[in-house]
Coordinates of C-alpha atoms in Angstrom, one line a residue:
M170 CA 0.1 0.2 0.2
T171 CA 1.1 3.4 -1.3
K172 CA 1.6 5.7 2.1
T173 CA 1.4 9.4 1.6
S174 CA 2.5 12.0 3.2
F175 CA 0.8 14.0 6.6
S176 CA 1.4 16.9 8.1
R177 CA -1.9 19.2 9.8
R178 CA -1.2 21.7 6.9
N179 CA -2.6 19.4 4.1
V180 CA -4.8 18.5 5.9
L181 CA -6.6 22.2 6.9
A182 CA -5.7 23.2 3.3
G183 CA -8.0 19.9 2.2
L184 CA -11.0 20.3 5.1
G185 CA -12.3 23.3 2.8
A186 CA -16.0 24.6 4.4
T187 CA -16.2 21.8 6.8
A188 CA -14.9 24.9 9.2
G189 CA -16.3 21.8 12.4
L190 CA -12.9 20.5 11.9
L191 CA -10.3 22.8 11.4
A192 CA -11.4 22.1 15.3
A193 CA -9.1 18.2 15.0
P194 CA -5.9 18.4 15.5
H195 CA -5.6 16.4 18.2
I196 CA -6.4 13.1 15.2
A197 CA -4.2 14.9 12.0
S198 CA -1.7 14.6 14.9
A199 CA -2.3 11.0 16.5
Q200 CA 0.2 7.9 16.2
A201 CA -1.0 5.9 13.6
S202 CA -3.0 2.7 13.9
A203 CA -4.1 -0.5 11.8
G204 CA -7.5 -0.5 11.5
R205 CA -8.4 -0.8 7.6
V206 CA -12.0 1.1 6.2
V207 CA -13.8 -0.7 3.7
V208 CA -15.9 1.9 1.9
I209 CA -18.9 1.5 0.1
G210 CA -19.8 3.5 -3.2
G211 CA -16.9 5.7 -5.5
G212 CA -19.8 9.5 -5.0
F213 CA -19.5 12.2 -4.1
G214 CA -19.4 11.0 -0.1
G215 CA -17.8 7.4 -0.7
A216 CA -15.0 8.5 -2.1
T217 CA -14.8 12.0 -0.3
A218 CA -15.1 9.9 2.4
A219 CA -12.1 7.2 1.5
R220 CA -9.8 10.2 0.4
Y221 CA -9.8 11.8 4.3
V222 CA -9.6 9.4 6.1
K223 CA -6.3 8.9 4.5
L224 CA -6.1 12.2 5.0
F225 CA -6.3 12.6 8.9
S226 CA -5.4 8.6 9.2
P227 CA -2.4 8.2 6.6
D228 CA -1.5 4.5 8.5
T229 CA -5.3 3.1 8.1
D230 CA -6.4 0.1 5.4
V231 CA -8.6 2.4 3.0
V232 CA -10.8 0.3 0.1
L233 CA -12.7 1.9 -1.6
V234 CA -15.4 -1.0 -3.5
E235 CA -17.1 0.6 -6.8
R236 CA -19.2 -1.6 -9.8
D237 CA -17.8 1.3 -12.0
A238 CA -14.5 2.2 -13.6
T239 CA -15.4 5.9 -13.9
Y240 CA -18.3 8.2 -12.2
I241 CA -20.4 10.4 -14.1
T242 CA -21.9 12.8 -11.9
C243 CA -25.5 14.0 -12.1
P244 CA -24.6 17.1 -11.5
F245 CA -24.2 19.1 -14.5
S246 CA -25.7 16.3 -16.5
N247 CA -28.7 18.8 -17.6
Y248 CA -26.0 20.2 -19.5
V249 CA -26.0 18.0 -21.7
L250 CA -29.6 17.6 -22.3
A251 CA -28.5 20.9 -23.4
G252 CA -26.1 20.2 -25.6
I253 CA -23.6 23.0 -23.7
R254 CA -22.0 20.5 -21.5
D255 CA -20.8 16.8 -23.1
L256 CA -20.8 13.6 -21.0
N257 CA -17.1 13.3 -20.7
S258 CA -16.4 16.9 -19.0
I259 CA -18.6 15.1 -16.6
T260 CA -17.5 12.1 -16.7
H261 CA -14.5 11.6 -13.7
R262 CA -11.8 8.9 -13.0
R263 CA -11.0 7.8 -9.3
D264 CA -7.0 7.4 -9.5
P265 CA -5.9 10.3 -8.0
L266 CA -7.1 8.4 -4.9
R267 CA -4.7 6.3 -5.4
Q268 CA -1.4 7.9 -6.4
R269 CA -2.3 10.4 -4.6
F270 CA -3.7 8.9 -0.7
G271 CA -3.5 5.0 -1.0
V272 CA -6.7 5.0 -1.2
R273 CA -6.9 1.3 -2.5
L274 CA -9.6 1.1 -5.3
V275 CA -11.3 -2.8 -6.1
R276 CA -13.2 -2.6 -8.7
G277 CA -16.4 -4.9 -8.1
E278 CA -20.2 -5.0 -6.8
A279 CA -20.9 -5.3 -2.8
T280 CA -23.5 -8.0 -2.7
A281 CA -23.8 -8.0 1.2
V282 CA -22.6 -7.2 4.1
D283 CA -23.0 -9.5 7.0
T284 CA -22.8 -6.4 10.2
N285 CA -21.8 -9.3 12.8
A286 CA -18.2 -10.3 11.6
R287 CA -17.9 -6.7 10.1
S288 CA -17.5 -8.5 6.0
V289 CA -17.8 -7.2 3.0
K290 CA -19.2 -9.5 0.1
L291 CA -18.4 -9.1 -3.2
K292 CA -20.4 -10.3 -6.2
D293 CA -17.9 -12.9 -7.3
G294 CA -17.3 -14.4 -4.3
A295 CA -14.7 -12.0 -2.4
S296 CA -14.8 -10.3 1.2
L297 CA -13.7 -7.9 2.6
P298 CA -12.8 -7.1 6.3
Y299 CA -13.3 -4.6 7.6
D300 CA -13.0 -2.6 10.6
R301 CA -15.1 0.3 10.1
L302 CA -17.6 0.3 7.2
V303 CA -18.4 3.4 5.5
V304 CA -21.9 2.6 2.9
A305 CA -23.0 5.1 0.6
P306 CA -24.5 4.4 -2.0
G307 CA -26.8 6.8 -3.3
I308 CA -29.9 6.0 -4.9
E309 CA -32.0 2.3 -5.8
L310 CA -34.8 3.5 -9.0
N311 CA -38.3 2.0 -7.9
Y312 CA -39.4 1.4 -11.3
A313 CA -42.9 0.3 -9.6
G314 CA -43.9 3.3 -8.0
V315 CA -45.7 4.1 -11.2
P316 CA -48.1 2.1 -12.7
G317 CA -47.1 0.9 -16.4
W318 CA -43.8 1.8 -15.4
S319 CA -41.3 -0.4 -16.0
E320 CA -37.0 -0.2 -16.2
Q321 CA -37.3 -1.7 -20.1
A322 CA -40.4 1.0 -20.5
A323 CA -37.0 3.4 -19.7
N324 CA -34.4 2.2 -21.4
T325 CA -35.9 1.7 -25.3
V326 CA -39.1 5.8 -24.6
M327 CA -39.3 7.0 -21.0
P328 CA -35.7 7.4 -20.0
H329 CA -35.5 9.0 -16.3
A330 CA -32.6 10.0 -16.1
W331 CA -31.9 11.2 -13.3
K332 CA -28.3 8.3 -13.1
A333 CA -26.5 9.8 -15.2
G334 CA -24.3 7.9 -18.1
P335 CA -26.8 5.9 -21.1
Q336 CA -30.0 7.6 -19.5
T337 CA -28.6 10.8 -20.2
V338 CA -27.3 10.0 -23.7
L339 CA -30.7 8.6 -24.4
L340 CA -33.4 11.3 -23.9
R341 CA -30.6 13.9 -25.5
K342 CA -31.8 12.3 -28.7
Q343 CA -34.8 12.4 -28.3
L344 CA -35.0 15.6 -27.3
E345 CA -32.5 16.5 -30.8
A346 CA -35.8 13.2 -32.8
M347 CA -38.2 15.5 -31.8
A348 CA -39.9 17.6 -34.0
D349 CA -40.9 21.1 -33.8
G350 CA -43.8 22.1 -31.8
G351 CA -44.2 18.4 -29.5
T352 CA -44.4 18.6 -26.0
V353 CA -41.8 17.4 -23.7
I354 CA -43.7 16.0 -20.4
I355 CA -41.4 16.2 -17.3
A356 CA -42.4 14.1 -13.6
P357 CA -40.8 15.0 -10.6
P358 CA -41.1 12.4 -8.1
A359 CA -42.7 13.4 -4.1
N360 CA -40.2 13.9 -1.6
P361 CA -37.3 13.1 0.0
F362 CA -35.3 12.4 -3.5
R363 CA -32.1 12.8 -5.5
C364 CA -31.7 16.4 -5.7
P365 CA -34.6 18.1 -5.3
P366 CA -33.9 21.7 -7.5
G367 CA -32.6 19.0 -10.1
P368 CA -35.7 18.6 -12.4
Y369 CA -36.6 22.7 -12.2
E370 CA -33.5 22.7 -13.4
R371 CA -33.8 20.0 -16.3
V372 CA -36.5 22.2 -17.7
S373 CA -34.6 25.2 -18.4
M374 CA -32.2 23.2 -19.5
I375 CA -34.8 21.9 -22.2
A376 CA -36.2 24.5 -21.9
W377 CA -32.7 26.7 -22.9
Y378 CA -32.5 23.7 -25.9
L379 CA -36.5 23.4 -27.1
K380 CA -35.9 27.7 -27.1
N381 CA -33.2 27.7 -29.9
H382 CA -33.8 25.0 -32.2
K383 CA -36.9 24.3 -31.6
P384 CA -38.7 27.3 -30.4
K385 CA -42.7 26.0 -30.5
S386 CA -42.5 23.4 -28.4
K387 CA -43.5 23.4 -24.7
I388 CA -42.6 22.1 -21.8
L389 CA -45.4 20.5 -19.2
V390 CA -44.5 19.1 -16.0
L391 CA -46.6 17.4 -13.6
D392 CA -45.7 17.1 -10.1
A393 CA -46.7 14.5 -7.4
K394 CA -45.2 17.8 -5.7
D395 CA -48.0 21.6 -4.7
A396 CA -43.9 22.8 -3.6
F397 CA -40.9 23.2 -5.2
S398 CA -36.6 24.0 -4.5
K399 CA -36.2 27.4 -5.0
Q400 CA -39.8 27.5 -6.7
G401 CA -39.8 31.4 -7.2
L402 CA -36.5 32.0 -8.1
F403 CA -37.4 29.2 -10.9
M404 CA -40.7 30.3 -11.8
A405 CA -39.6 34.0 -12.5
G406 CA -36.9 33.1 -14.1
W407 CA -38.7 31.1 -16.8
E408 CA -41.4 33.3 -17.1
S409 CA -38.2 35.9 -18.3
Q410 CA -35.9 33.8 -20.1
Y411 CA -39.0 31.0 -21.9
P412 CA -42.0 33.6 -21.6
G413 CA -45.3 31.4 -22.9
M414 CA -43.4 28.1 -23.3
I415 CA -43.7 26.2 -20.1
T416 CA -46.1 25.4 -18.1
W417 CA -46.1 23.7 -14.1
I418 CA -49.0 21.3 -12.9
A419 CA -49.1 21.1 -9.3
G420 CA -50.1 17.9 -6.9
K421 CA -53.3 19.2 -5.5
D422 CA -54.3 20.2 -9.3
G423 CA -54.1 17.1 -10.1
G424 CA -50.6 16.5 -11.6
K425 CA -49.8 14.2 -9.4
V426 CA -48.9 11.4 -12.3
E427 CA -50.7 7.6 -12.2
S428 CA -50.4 6.5 -14.4
V429 CA -47.9 6.2 -17.9
D430 CA -48.5 3.9 -21.5
P431 CA -45.1 3.5 -22.6
K432 CA -46.5 2.4 -25.8
G433 CA -49.1 5.2 -26.7
M434 CA -46.5 7.4 -24.5
T435 CA -49.1 8.8 -22.7
V436 CA -49.7 10.0 -19.5
T437 CA -52.4 10.3 -16.7
A438 CA -52.6 12.5 -13.9
G439 CA -55.3 14.2 -12.0
F440 CA -56.3 16.4 -14.4
G441 CA -56.7 13.4 -17.0
K442 CA -54.2 12.3 -20.1
E443 CA -52.0 13.9 -21.8
K444 CA -49.4 12.8 -25.2
G445 CA -46.0 13.3 -25.4
A446 CA -43.2 13.4 -27.3
V447 CA -40.9 12.8 -24.7
I448 CA -41.1 11.9 -21.4
N449 CA -39.1 12.3 -18.9
V450 CA -40.1 10.0 -15.1
I451 CA -38.1 10.8 -12.5
P452 CA -39.7 7.8 -10.2
P453 CA -39.8 7.2 -6.1
Q454 CA -36.7 6.6 -4.9
T455 CA -35.5 5.2 -2.0
A456 CA -31.6 3.6 -0.1
G457 CA -29.8 1.5 -2.6
R458 CA -29.4 -1.4 -2.8
I459 CA -26.3 -2.5 -0.7
A460 CA -28.1 -0.3 1.8
L461 CA -32.0 -2.2 1.7
D462 CA -29.6 -6.0 1.3
A463 CA -27.6 -5.2 4.6
G464 CA -30.7 -4.1 6.2
L465 CA -29.2 -0.7 6.9
A466 CA -32.6 0.8 6.2
E467 CA -36.0 2.6 7.9
A468 CA -39.2 0.7 7.0
N469 CA -39.2 4.0 4.3
G470 CA -36.3 3.1 2.3
W471 CA -34.1 5.6 3.9
C472 CA -31.3 5.1 6.3
A473 CA -31.3 6.7 9.5
V474 CA -28.1 7.6 11.1
D475 CA -27.1 9.4 14.2
P476 CA -27.0 13.0 12.7
A477 CA -23.0 13.6 15.1
S478 CA -21.6 11.0 13.3
F479 CA -23.8 9.3 10.4
A480 CA -23.0 6.4 12.3
S481 CA -26.5 4.0 11.2
R482 CA -29.1 3.6 13.5
K483 CA -29.0 0.2 12.6
A484 CA -25.7 -1.6 12.9
Q485 CA -22.2 -0.6 14.8
N486 CA -19.4 0.1 13.4
V487 CA -21.3 0.8 10.0
Y488 CA -21.9 5.3 9.0
V489 CA -24.4 5.5 6.4
L490 CA -23.8 9.1 4.3
G491 CA -25.0 10.5 1.3
D492 CA -28.1 10.4 -0.2
A493 CA -28.9 7.1 1.2
S494 CA -29.8 9.2 4.4
I495 CA -31.8 10.5 6.8
A496 CA -29.7 14.0 6.7
G497 CA -32.6 15.7 8.2
A498 CA -32.6 19.1 6.5
M499 CA -29.6 19.0 4.0
P500 CA -31.1 17.7 0.5
K501 CA -30.5 15.0 -0.7
S502 CA -26.8 16.6 -3.0
G503 CA -23.3 16.2 -4.1
T504 CA -22.5 19.5 -1.0
A505 CA -23.9 17.5 1.7
A506 CA -22.8 14.5 1.0
N507 CA -19.0 15.9 0.5
S508 CA -19.8 17.8 3.7
Q509 CA -21.1 14.2 5.7
A510 CA -18.4 12.5 4.4
K511 CA -15.5 14.3 5.9
V512 CA -17.6 14.3 9.8
V513 CA -17.8 10.6 9.2
A514 CA -13.7 10.6 7.9
A515 CA -13.4 12.4 11.0
N516 CA -15.8 10.4 13.6
I517 CA -14.1 6.5 12.2
A518 CA -10.6 8.0 12.4
A519 CA -10.9 9.5 16.0
S520 CA -13.1 6.4 17.2
L521 CA -9.7 4.3 15.8
R522 CA -7.6 6.0 18.3
G523 CA -9.9 6.0 21.3
V524 CA -11.0 9.4 21.0
T525 CA -13.5 12.4 21.5
A526 CA -14.3 13.6 17.6
P527 CA -14.3 17.4 17.0
T528 CA -18.0 18.8 16.4
A529 CA -19.8 18.3 14.0
V530 CA -20.8 21.0 11.3
Y531 CA -22.5 20.0 7.5
H532 CA -22.5 22.6 5.0
N533 CA -25.1 22.7 1.3
T534 CA -24.7 24.8 -1.4
C535 CA -27.1 24.2 -4.3
Y536 CA -26.1 26.2 -8.4
S537 CA -28.3 26.3 -10.5
L538 CA -28.9 27.5 -14.1
V539 CA -31.8 29.0 -16.0
T540 CA -29.9 29.8 -18.8
P541 CA -26.3 29.6 -19.2
D542 CA -25.7 33.3 -18.3
Y543 CA -28.4 32.8 -15.7
G544 CA -27.4 31.2 -11.8
I545 CA -29.3 31.3 -8.9
S546 CA -28.5 29.2 -5.3
V547 CA -29.5 28.2 -2.2
S548 CA -27.0 27.2 0.6
D549 CA -27.3 26.8 4.0
T550 CA -25.6 25.4 7.7
Y551 CA -26.3 22.0 9.3
R552 CA -25.4 21.5 12.8
P553 CA -26.4 18.0 14.9
G554 CA -30.0 18.9 17.3
P555 CA -32.1 16.4 18.8
Q556 CA -33.9 16.2 15.7
G557 CA -31.3 15.5 13.4
V558 CA -28.9 17.8 11.0
A559 CA -31.3 21.1 11.0
V560 CA -30.4 24.2 9.4
V561 CA -28.5 27.1 11.1
P562 CA -30.2 30.1 11.7
N563 CA -30.0 32.7 10.0
S564 CA -26.7 30.5 8.0
G565 CA -27.7 31.0 4.7
G566 CA -29.9 32.2 1.7
V567 CA -31.2 32.2 -1.7
S568 CA -30.4 34.5 -4.6
P569 CA -33.1 37.2 -4.6
A570 CA -36.1 38.1 -5.9
R571 CA -34.5 40.7 -8.4
A572 CA -31.8 40.7 -9.6
E573 CA -29.5 42.6 -12.3
A574 CA -28.3 40.1 -15.5
A575 CA -25.3 40.7 -14.0
Q576 CA -25.2 39.1 -10.8
R577 CA -27.0 36.0 -12.9
K578 CA -24.1 35.9 -15.2
A579 CA -21.9 36.0 -11.4
E580 CA -24.2 33.0 -10.6
A581 CA -23.8 31.0 -13.3
N582 CA -19.9 31.5 -13.8
Y583 CA -20.1 29.8 -9.6
T584 CA -21.8 27.2 -10.4
M585 CA -18.6 26.0 -12.6
G586 CA -16.9 27.4 -10.1
W587 CA -18.5 25.2 -7.4
Y588 CA -18.5 21.5 -10.0
A589 CA -14.5 22.2 -11.0
G590 CA -13.9 22.3 -6.8
I591 CA -16.2 19.6 -5.1
I592 CA -14.7 17.3 -8.6
A593 CA -11.4 18.2 -6.8
D594 CA -12.1 17.8 -4.0
T595 CA -13.9 14.6 -4.0
F596 CA -11.8 12.7 -6.4
G597 CA -8.5 14.9 -5.7

């Protein structure tokens, strides 16, 4: 195993926005331990956790288990739909985690966890013992959650595109093939789900493409919810940038999808039946499959955790973070997973040495584009509380309802900077 040089300076440099962890010099200066940490899942949460365990505790053996060779980010995949990014630009390798930080990368799929024996079983039959386990599998799509829909329908005519990759390409090709004057139907799910503002940024980016290439077309948003993240900002942006193109129907007004017909390319909602030229079904979701199979999830399909550490409520020496967890007021976002992962890494490093972990502070920032030059955002800081992770009052905010074009443009630029920063912080 390659050992990474370690100093208090590089720990402080790597901590980024997780300010609470800056109070953890006792972890940085602790002597080496011989523990092993296995991380399941190499997305924003898992990759960050693996990296930061090595930063906090360089002599810990950290093994990252991931099925896919590369990671295609859901953030920015909406820009692929708009044609302002390509898939290669949002595809990332994890090699720097091995080369720069000494994380061992195991290409494989975790199929079972024995929490009593502290062992992870892989699809090829191999077993990985652990002292601490991090489970960051992301989401599982519920294909049965929309009557009439199926995995086959998603892969052929009604893509979800909620896991970036081939589904993103399929939806993009459908938009390109659509005749001018067609209707694009987008059906977001009820809460909770991955990336609450994501469906509405998608609406914006598809509108951008249609405005520039097929201006007679319409977008119909059939929502299971009565309200959504950054709603006022999005709807004001739609009105100013895409007047008359977008119709949003709330669940209480009949917007909730009751069923779909992939052959007829129709959607039946509370108000009746509608035909679409392109139909994007974003289904209900749960924690990723391995979290369900390992018995880490509650009856609602998500994993309850200690808000101070993200330790599982279901198993000792196991931590669940990112989209799979119940994180109180924190949304299911890349930034949230990245922030949670640093707290998890600090707690693991502390527990392996028998010292007290620092007090947790979490952060989330979410940028969205309405057009390539029109950005909006929301940001908050969080602390653990008796009811779970809670927002620190007056710690964040949203973009102003009214702003000059220069400010919207600046936020669009910040969006690009945010992405470059979190990719570097996650994958090295």
